[in-house]
mmCIF file of C-alpha atoms and ligand atoms in Angstrom:
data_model
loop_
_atom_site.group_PDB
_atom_site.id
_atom_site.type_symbol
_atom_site.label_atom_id
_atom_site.label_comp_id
_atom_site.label_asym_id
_atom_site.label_seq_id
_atom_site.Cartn_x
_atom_site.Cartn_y
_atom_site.Cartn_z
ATOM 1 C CA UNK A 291 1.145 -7.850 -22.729
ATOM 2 C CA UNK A 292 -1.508 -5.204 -20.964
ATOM 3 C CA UNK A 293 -0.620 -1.972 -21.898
ATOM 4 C CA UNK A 294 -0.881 1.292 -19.774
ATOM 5 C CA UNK A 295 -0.726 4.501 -21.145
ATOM 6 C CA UNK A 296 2.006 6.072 -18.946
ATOM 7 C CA UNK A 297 3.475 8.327 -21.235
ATOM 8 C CA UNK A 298 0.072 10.586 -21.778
ATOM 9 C CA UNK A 299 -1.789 12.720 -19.266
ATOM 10 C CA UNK A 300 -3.369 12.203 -16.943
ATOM 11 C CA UNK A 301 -1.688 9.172 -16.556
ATOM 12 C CA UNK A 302 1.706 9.661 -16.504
ATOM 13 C CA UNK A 303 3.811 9.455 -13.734
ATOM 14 C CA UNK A 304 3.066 6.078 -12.627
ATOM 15 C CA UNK A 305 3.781 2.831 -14.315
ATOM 16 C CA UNK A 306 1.502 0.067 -13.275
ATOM 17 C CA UNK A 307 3.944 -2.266 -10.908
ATOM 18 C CA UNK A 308 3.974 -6.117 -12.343
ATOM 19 C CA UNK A 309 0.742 -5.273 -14.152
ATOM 20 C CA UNK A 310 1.214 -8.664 -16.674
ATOM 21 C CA UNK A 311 1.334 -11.118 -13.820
ATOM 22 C CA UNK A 312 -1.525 -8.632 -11.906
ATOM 23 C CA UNK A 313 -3.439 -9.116 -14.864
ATOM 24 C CA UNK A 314 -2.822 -13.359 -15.045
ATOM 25 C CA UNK A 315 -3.737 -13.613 -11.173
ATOM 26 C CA UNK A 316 -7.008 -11.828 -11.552
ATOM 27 C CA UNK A 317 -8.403 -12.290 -14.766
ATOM 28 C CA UNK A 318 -9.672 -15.812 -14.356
ATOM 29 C CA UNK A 319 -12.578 -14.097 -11.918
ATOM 30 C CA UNK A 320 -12.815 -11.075 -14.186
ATOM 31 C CA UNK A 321 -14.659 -12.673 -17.331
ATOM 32 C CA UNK A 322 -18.074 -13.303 -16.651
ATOM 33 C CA UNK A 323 -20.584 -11.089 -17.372
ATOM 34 C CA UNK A 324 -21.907 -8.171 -13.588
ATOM 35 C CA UNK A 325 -18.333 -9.544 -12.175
ATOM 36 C CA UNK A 326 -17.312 -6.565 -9.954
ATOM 37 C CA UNK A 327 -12.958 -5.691 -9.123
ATOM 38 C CA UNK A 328 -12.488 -3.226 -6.405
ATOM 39 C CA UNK A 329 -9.155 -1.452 -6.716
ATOM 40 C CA UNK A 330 -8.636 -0.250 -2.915
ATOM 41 C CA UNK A 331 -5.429 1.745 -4.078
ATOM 42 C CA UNK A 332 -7.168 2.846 -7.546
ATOM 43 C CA UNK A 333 -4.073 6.130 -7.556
ATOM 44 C CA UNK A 334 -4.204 7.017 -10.993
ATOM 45 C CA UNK A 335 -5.519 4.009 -12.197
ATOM 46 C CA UNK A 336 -3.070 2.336 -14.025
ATOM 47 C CA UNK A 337 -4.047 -1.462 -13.066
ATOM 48 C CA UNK A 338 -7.405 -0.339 -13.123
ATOM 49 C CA UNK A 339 -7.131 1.073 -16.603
ATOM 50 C CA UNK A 340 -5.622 -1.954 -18.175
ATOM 51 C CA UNK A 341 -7.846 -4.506 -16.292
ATOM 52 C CA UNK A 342 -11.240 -2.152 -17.439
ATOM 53 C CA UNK A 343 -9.647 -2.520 -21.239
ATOM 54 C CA UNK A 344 -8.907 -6.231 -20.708
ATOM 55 C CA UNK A 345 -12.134 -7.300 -19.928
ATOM 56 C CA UNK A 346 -15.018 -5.472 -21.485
ATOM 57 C CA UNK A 347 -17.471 -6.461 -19.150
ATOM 58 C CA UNK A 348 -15.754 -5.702 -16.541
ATOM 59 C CA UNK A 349 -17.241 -3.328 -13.620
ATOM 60 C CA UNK A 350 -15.086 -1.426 -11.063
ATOM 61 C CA UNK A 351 -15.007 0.331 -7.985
ATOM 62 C CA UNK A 352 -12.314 2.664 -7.233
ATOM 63 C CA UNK A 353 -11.109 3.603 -4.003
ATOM 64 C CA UNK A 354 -8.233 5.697 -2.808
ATOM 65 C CA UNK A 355 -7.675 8.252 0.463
ATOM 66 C CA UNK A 356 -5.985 10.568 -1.482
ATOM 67 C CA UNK A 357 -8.604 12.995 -2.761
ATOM 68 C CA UNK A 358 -6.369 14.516 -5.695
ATOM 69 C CA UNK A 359 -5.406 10.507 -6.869
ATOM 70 C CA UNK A 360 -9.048 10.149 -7.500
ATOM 71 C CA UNK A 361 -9.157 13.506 -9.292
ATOM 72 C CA UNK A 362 -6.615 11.873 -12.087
ATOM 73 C CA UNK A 363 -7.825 8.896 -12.140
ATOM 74 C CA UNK A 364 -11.792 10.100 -12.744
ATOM 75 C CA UNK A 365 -10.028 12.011 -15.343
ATOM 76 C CA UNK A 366 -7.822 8.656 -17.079
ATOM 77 C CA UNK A 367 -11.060 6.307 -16.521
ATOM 78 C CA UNK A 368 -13.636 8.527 -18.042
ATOM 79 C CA UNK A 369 -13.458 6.813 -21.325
ATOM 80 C CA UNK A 370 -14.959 3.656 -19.602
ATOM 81 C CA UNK A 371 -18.212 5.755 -18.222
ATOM 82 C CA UNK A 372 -20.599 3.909 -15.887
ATOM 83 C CA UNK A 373 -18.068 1.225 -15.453
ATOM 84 C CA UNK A 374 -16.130 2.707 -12.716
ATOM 85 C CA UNK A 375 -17.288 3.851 -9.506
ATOM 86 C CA UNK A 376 -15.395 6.255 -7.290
ATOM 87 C CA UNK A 377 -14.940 6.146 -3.607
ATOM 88 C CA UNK A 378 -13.202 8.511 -1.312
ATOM 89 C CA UNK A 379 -11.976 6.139 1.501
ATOM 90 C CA UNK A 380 -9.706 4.038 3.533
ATOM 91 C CA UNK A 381 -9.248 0.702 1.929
ATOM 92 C CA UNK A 382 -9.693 -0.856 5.294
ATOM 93 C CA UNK A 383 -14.013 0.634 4.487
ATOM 94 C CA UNK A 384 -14.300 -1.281 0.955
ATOM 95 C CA UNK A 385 -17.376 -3.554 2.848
ATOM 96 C CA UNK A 386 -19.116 -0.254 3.967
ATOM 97 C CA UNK A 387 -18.166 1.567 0.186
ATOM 98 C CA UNK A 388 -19.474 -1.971 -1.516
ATOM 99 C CA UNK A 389 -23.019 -1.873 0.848
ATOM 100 C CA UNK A 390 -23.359 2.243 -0.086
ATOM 101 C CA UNK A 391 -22.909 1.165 -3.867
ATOM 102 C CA UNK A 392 -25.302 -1.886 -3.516
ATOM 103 C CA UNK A 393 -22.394 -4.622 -3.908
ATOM 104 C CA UNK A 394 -22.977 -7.804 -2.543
ATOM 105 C CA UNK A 395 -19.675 -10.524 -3.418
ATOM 106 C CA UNK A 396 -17.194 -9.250 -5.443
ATOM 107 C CA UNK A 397 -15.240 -11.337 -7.931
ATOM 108 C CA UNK A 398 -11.718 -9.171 -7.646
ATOM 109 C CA UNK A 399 -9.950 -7.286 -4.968
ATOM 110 C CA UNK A 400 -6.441 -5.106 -5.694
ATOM 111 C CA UNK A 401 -4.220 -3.868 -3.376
ATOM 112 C CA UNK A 402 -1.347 -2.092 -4.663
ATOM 113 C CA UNK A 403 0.013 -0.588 -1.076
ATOM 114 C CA UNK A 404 2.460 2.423 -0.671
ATOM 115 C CA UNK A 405 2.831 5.658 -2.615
ATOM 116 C CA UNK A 406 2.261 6.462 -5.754
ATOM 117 C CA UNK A 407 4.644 8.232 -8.012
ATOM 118 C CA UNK A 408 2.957 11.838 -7.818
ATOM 119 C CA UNK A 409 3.027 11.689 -3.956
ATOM 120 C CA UNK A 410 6.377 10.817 -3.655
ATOM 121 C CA UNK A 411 6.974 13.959 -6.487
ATOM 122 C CA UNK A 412 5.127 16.701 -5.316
ATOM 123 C CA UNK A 413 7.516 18.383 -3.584
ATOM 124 C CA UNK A 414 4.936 20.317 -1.334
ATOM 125 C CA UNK A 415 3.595 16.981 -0.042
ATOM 126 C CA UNK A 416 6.787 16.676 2.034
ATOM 127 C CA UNK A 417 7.023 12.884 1.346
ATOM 128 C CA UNK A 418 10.398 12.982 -0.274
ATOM 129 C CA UNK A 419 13.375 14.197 1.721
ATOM 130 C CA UNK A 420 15.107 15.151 -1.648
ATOM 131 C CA UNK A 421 12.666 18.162 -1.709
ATOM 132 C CA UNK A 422 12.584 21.225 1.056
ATOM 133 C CA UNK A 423 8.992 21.454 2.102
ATOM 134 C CA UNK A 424 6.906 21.367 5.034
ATOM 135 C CA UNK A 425 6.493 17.965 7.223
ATOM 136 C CA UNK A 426 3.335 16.491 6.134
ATOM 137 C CA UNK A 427 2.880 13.468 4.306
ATOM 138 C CA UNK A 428 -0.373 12.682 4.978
ATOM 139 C CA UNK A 429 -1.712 10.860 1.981
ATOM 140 C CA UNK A 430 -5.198 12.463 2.897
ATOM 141 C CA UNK A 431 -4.423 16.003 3.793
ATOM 142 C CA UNK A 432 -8.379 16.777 4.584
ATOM 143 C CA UNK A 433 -7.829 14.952 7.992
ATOM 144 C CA UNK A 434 -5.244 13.565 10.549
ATOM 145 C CA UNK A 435 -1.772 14.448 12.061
ATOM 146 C CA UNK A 436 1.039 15.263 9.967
ATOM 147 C CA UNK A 437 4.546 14.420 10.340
ATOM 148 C CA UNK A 438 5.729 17.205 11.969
ATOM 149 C CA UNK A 439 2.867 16.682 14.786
ATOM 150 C CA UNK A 440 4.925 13.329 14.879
ATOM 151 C CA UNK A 441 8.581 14.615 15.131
ATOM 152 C CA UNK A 442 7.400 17.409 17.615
ATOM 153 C CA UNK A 443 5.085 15.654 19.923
ATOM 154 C CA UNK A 444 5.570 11.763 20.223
ATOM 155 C CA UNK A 445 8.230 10.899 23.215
ATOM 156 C CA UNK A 446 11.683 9.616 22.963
ATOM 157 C CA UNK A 447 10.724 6.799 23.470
ATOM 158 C CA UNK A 448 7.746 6.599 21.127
ATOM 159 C CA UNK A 449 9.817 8.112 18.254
ATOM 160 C CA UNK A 450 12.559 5.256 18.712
ATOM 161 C CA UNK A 451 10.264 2.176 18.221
ATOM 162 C CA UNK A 452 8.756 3.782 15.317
ATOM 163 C CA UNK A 453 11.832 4.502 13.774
ATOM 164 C CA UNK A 454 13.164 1.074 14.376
ATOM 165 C CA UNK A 455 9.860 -0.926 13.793
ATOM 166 C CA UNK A 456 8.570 0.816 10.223
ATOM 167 C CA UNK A 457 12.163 2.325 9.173
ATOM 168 C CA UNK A 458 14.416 -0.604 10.660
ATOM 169 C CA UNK A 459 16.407 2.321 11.307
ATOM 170 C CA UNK A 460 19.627 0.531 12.984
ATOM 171 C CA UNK A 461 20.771 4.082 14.804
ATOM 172 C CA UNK A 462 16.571 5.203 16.022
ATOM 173 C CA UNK A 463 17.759 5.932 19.620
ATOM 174 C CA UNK A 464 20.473 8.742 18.036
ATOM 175 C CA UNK A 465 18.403 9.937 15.463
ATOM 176 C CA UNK A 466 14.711 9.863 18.073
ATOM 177 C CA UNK A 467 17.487 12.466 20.494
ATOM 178 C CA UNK A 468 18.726 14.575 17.533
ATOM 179 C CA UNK A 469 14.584 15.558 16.931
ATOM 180 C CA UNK A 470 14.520 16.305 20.549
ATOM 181 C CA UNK A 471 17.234 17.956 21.198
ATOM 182 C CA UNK A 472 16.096 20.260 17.836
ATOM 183 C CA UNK A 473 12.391 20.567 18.725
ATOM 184 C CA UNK A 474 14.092 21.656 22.631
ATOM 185 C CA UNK A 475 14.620 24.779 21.024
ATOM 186 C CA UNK A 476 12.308 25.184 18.076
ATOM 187 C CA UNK A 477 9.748 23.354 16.300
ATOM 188 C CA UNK A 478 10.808 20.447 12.926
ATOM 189 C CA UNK A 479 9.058 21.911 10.802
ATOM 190 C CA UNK A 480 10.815 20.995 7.300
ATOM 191 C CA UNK A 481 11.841 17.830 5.364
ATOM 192 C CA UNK A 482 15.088 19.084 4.779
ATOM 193 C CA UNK A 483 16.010 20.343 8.346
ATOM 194 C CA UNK A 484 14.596 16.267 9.251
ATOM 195 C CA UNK A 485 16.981 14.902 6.802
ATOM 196 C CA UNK A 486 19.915 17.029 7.546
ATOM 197 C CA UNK A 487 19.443 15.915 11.192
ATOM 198 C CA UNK A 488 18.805 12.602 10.433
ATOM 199 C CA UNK A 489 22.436 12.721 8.610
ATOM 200 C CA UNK A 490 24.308 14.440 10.953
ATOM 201 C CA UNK A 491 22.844 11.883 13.836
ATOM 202 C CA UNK A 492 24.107 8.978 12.449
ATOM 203 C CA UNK A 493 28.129 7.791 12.516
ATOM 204 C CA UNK A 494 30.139 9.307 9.712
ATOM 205 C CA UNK A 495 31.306 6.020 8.294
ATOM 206 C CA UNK A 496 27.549 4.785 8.162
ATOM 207 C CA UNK A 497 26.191 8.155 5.868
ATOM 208 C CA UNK A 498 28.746 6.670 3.243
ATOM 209 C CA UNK A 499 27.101 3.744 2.910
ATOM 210 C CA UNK A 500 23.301 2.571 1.513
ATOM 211 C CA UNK A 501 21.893 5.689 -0.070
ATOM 212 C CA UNK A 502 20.752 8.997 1.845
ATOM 213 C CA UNK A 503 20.760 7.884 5.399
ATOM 214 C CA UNK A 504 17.311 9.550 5.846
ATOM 215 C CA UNK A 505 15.192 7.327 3.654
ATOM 216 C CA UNK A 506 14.363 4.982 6.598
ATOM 217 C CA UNK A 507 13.561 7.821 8.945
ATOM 218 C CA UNK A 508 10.966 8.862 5.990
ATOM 219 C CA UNK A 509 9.424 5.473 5.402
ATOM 220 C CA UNK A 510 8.935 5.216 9.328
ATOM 221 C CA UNK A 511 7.581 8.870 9.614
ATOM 222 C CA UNK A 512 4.930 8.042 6.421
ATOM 223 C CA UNK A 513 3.601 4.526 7.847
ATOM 224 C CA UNK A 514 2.901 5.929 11.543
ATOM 225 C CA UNK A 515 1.471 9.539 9.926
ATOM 226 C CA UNK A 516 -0.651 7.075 7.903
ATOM 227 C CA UNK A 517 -1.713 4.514 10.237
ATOM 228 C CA UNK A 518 -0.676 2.255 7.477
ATOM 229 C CA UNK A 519 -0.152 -1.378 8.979
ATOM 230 C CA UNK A 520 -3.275 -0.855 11.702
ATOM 231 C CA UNK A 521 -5.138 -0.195 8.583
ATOM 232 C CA UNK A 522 -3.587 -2.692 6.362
ATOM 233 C CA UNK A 523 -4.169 -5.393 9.010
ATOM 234 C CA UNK A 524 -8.212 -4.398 9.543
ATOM 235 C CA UNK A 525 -8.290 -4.298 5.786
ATOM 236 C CA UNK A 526 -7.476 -7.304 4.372
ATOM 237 C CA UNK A 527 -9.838 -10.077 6.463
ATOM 238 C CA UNK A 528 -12.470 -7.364 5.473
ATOM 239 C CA UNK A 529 -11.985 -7.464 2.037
ATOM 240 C CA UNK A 530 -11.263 -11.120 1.331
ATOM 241 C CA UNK A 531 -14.675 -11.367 2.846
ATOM 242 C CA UNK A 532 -16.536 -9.810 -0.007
ATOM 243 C CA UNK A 533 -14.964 -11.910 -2.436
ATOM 244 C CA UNK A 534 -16.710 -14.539 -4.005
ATOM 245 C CA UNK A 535 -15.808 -18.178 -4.073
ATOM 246 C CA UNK A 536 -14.018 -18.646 -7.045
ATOM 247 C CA UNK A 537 -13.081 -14.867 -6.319
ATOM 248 C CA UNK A 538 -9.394 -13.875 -6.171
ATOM 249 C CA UNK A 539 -7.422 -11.218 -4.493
ATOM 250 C CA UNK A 540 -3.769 -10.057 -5.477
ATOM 251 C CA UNK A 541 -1.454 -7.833 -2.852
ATOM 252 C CA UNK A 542 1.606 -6.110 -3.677
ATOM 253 C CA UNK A 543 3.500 -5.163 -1.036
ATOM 254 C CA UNK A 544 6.657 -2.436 -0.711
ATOM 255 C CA UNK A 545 8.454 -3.573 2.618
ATOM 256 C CA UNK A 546 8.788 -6.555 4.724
ATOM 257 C CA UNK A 547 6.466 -5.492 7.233
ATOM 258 C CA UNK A 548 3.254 -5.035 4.741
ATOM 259 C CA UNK A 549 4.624 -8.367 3.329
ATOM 260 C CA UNK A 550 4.159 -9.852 6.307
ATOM 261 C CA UNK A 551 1.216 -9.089 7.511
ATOM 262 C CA UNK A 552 0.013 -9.803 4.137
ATOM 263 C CA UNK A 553 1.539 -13.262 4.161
ATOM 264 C CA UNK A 554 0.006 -13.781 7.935
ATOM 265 C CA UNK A 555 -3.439 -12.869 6.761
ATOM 266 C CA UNK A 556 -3.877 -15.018 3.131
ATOM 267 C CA UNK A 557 -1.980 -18.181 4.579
ATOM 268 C CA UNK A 558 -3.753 -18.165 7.585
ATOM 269 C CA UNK A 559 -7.042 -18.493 5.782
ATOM 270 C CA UNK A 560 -5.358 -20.957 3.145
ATOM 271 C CA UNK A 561 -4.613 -23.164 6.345
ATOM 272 C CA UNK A 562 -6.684 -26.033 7.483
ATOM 273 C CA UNK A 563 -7.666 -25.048 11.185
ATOM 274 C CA UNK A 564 -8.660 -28.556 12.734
ATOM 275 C CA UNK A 565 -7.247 -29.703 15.573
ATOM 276 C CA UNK A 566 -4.014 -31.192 15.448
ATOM 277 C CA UNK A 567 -5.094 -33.932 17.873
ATOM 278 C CA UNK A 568 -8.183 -34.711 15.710
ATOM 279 C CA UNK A 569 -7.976 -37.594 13.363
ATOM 280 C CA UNK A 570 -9.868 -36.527 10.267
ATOM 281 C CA UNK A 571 -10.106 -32.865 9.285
ATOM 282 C CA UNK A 572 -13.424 -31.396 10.491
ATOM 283 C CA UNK A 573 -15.534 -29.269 7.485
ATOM 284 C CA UNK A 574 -15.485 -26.336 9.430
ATOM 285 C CA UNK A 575 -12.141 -25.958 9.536
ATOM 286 C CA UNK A 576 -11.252 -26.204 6.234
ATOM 287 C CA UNK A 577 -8.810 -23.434 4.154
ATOM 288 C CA UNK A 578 -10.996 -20.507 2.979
ATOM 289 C CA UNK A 579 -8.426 -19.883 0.397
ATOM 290 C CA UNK A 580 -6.024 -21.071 -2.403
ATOM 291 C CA UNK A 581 -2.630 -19.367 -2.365
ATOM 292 C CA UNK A 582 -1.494 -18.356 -5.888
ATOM 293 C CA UNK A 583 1.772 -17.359 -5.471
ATOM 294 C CA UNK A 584 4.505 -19.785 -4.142
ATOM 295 C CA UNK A 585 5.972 -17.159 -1.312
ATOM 296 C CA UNK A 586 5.684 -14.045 -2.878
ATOM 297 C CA UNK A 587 6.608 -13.115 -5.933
ATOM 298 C CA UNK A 588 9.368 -9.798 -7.553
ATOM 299 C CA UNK A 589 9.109 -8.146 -10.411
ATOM 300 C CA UNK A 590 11.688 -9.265 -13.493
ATOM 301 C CA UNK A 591 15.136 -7.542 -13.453
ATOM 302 C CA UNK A 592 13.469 -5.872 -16.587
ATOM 303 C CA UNK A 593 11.061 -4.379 -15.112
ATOM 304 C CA UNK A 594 12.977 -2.986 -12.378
ATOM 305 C CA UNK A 595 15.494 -1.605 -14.749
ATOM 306 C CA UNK A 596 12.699 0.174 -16.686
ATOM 307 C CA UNK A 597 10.868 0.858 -13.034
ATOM 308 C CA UNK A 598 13.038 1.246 -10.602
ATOM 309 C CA UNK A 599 10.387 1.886 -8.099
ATOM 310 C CA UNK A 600 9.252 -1.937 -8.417
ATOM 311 C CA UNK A 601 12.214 -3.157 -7.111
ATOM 312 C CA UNK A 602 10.827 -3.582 -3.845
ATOM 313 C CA UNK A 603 7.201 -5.276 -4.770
ATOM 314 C CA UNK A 604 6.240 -8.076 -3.273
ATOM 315 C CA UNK A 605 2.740 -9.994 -4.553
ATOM 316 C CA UNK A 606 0.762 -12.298 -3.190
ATOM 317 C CA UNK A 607 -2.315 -13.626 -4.832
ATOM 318 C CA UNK A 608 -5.409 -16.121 -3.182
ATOM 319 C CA UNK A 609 -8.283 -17.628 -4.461
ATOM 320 C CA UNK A 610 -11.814 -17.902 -2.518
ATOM 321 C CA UNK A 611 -12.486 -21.878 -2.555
ATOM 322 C CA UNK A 612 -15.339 -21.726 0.105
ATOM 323 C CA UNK A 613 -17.468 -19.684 2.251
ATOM 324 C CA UNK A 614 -16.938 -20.985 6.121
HETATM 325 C C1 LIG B 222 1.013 2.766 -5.367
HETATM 326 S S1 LIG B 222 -0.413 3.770 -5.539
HETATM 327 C C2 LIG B 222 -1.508 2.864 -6.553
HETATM 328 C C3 LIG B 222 -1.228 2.987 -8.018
HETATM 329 C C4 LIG B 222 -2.244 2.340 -8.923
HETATM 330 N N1 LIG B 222 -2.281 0.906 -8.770
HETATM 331 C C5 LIG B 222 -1.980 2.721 -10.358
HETATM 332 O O1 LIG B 222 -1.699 1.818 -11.185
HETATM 333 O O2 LIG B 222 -2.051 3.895 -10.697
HETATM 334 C C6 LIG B 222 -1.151 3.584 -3.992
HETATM 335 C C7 LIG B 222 -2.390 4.424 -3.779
HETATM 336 O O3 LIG B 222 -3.022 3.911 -2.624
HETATM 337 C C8 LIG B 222 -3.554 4.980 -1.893
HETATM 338 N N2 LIG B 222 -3.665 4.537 -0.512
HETATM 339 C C9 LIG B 222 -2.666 4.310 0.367
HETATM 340 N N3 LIG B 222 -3.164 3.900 1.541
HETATM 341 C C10 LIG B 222 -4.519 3.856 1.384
HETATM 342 C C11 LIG B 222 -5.594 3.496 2.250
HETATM 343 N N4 LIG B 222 -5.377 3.125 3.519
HETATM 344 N N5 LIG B 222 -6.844 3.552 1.760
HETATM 345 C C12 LIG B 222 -7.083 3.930 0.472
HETATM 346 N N6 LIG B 222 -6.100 4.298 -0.384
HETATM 347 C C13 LIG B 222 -4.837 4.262 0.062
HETATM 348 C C14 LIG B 222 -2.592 6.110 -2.091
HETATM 349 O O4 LIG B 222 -3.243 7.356 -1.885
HETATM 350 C C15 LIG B 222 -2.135 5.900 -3.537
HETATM 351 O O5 LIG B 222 -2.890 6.675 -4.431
#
């Protein structure tokens, strides 16, 4: 079993999500001598850490938007020196971070989407509607909107879908009119202001059930502030790109819509593309990729006792088997 050193700074406050079956789906491509992982999500490194220790040979480049993530995790991966490279970026840029760093192919890609731990805990960030702090939540707070521009500018209308698309937020239409209603008079400016409104929008019988009633709101709010599927979608094609045949690329996922458009993207390229109508299948057209996972795979119920932030992972793992 990999071990990561979660307990230590600057480490802690993250434990690696299904890091032993992470470990399983990539280290076939990991062995050989020059072979190159990029971690797009490197946060504070946990996967990375473990993978760097696993395989001694073992070169990789870091990325993450959050500027204070790559802080840590410069910090945690120092022991492994000119090993790791660091890249301040959107995962959806690893080709144009692997042509600045003079990578061609790569033999590893890791994409470990959402938040990580010290996001959702800083309370200043204004990720967490268990915290009072100013709407942000921008992952990258040198650049973009925040979530109050959100709340205080987007339309009824606009709020609605976006509640009911990324939150699946059953009662967006009530809570999208609460924020108006508020911002008629004066600005949403805090998380706790959101998430009292949030409650007080939504029928009484409902705010019994399911947890605090404003968690969905706060996913929704986080994915548009972030552009997150827009980017997730440009990303992945890109990246499976730079992986080498015999390459291999692992996904975890944190809600059915990254799932999805994770699922679209590797089976579609695992998929023979010739005609139906066409006898044989044509060269050309066939799969780019070998699925790893059957559907995609949870964590064990022990992990998500020890982690219950796991509980929601979702991986999916392919394998480069040509180049079209
Ligand atoms: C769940 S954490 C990764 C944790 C990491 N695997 C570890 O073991 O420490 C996800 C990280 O991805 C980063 N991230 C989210 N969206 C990103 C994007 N579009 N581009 C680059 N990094 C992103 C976040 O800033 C966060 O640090």
């Amino acid at each position: 079993m990999l071990m990561a050193d979660t307990g230590s700074e600057p480490g802690a406050g993250h434990t690696p999500v299904m890091l032993d079956r992470i470990a399983d789906l990539l280290s076939p491509a990991l062995t050989e001598p020059g072979a190159v992982l990029v971690d797009g999500t490197l946060g504070l490194g946990g996967h990375a850490a473990a993978l760097l220790e696993a395989h001694p040979r073992l070169h990789l480049v870091g990325v993450d938007r959050d500027p204070t993530a790559l802080e840590r995790s410069r910090a945690r991966l120092a022991p492994f020196g000119d090993r790791v490279e660091f890249a301040h970026a959107e995962y959806d840029e690893i080709p144009a971070v692997l042509d600045d760093l003079g990578h061609g192919e790569v033999q590893g890609v890791l994409l470990d989407l959402g938040v990580s731990s010290p996001q959702l805990d800083e309370a200043e960030r204004g990720f967490a509607y268990s915290h009072d702090a100013p709407l942000d939540m921008r992952m990258d707070r040198t650049q973009g909107r925040t979530a109050a521009d959100v709340v205080n500018t987007y339309s009824v209308a606009e709020l609605t879908r976006i509640l009911r698309e990324y939150g699946e937020e059953r009662f967006a239409g009530r809570i999208a009119q609460a924020i108006a209603r508020h911002r008629a008079a004066q600005p949403l400016e805090s998380t706790r202001v959101l998430a009292e409104l949030v409650r007080d929008a939504i029928p009484a019988a409902t705010r019994r059930t399911g947890g605090n009633p404003a968690k969905r709101t706060f996913q929704a709010l986080r994915i548009e502030v972030n552009a997150e599927l827009e980017i997730l979608a440009r990303a992945l094609p890109a990246a499976v790109e730079r992986v080498a045949v015999g390459g291999r690329i692992a996904v975890l996922s944190y809600h059915s819509l990254e799932d999805r458009i994770t699922k679209r993207t590797l089976t579609g390229l695992a998929t023979d593309t010739t005609p139906a109508d066409l006898p044989v299948p044509l060269p050309d057209h066939r799969p780019q990729l070998r699925l790893l996972t059957r559907g995609a795979e949870s964590p064990t119920d022990q992990e998500n006792r020890a982690n219950p932030r796991a509980a929601s992972a979702r991986l999916r793992a392919a394998e480069r088997i040509r180049r079209p």
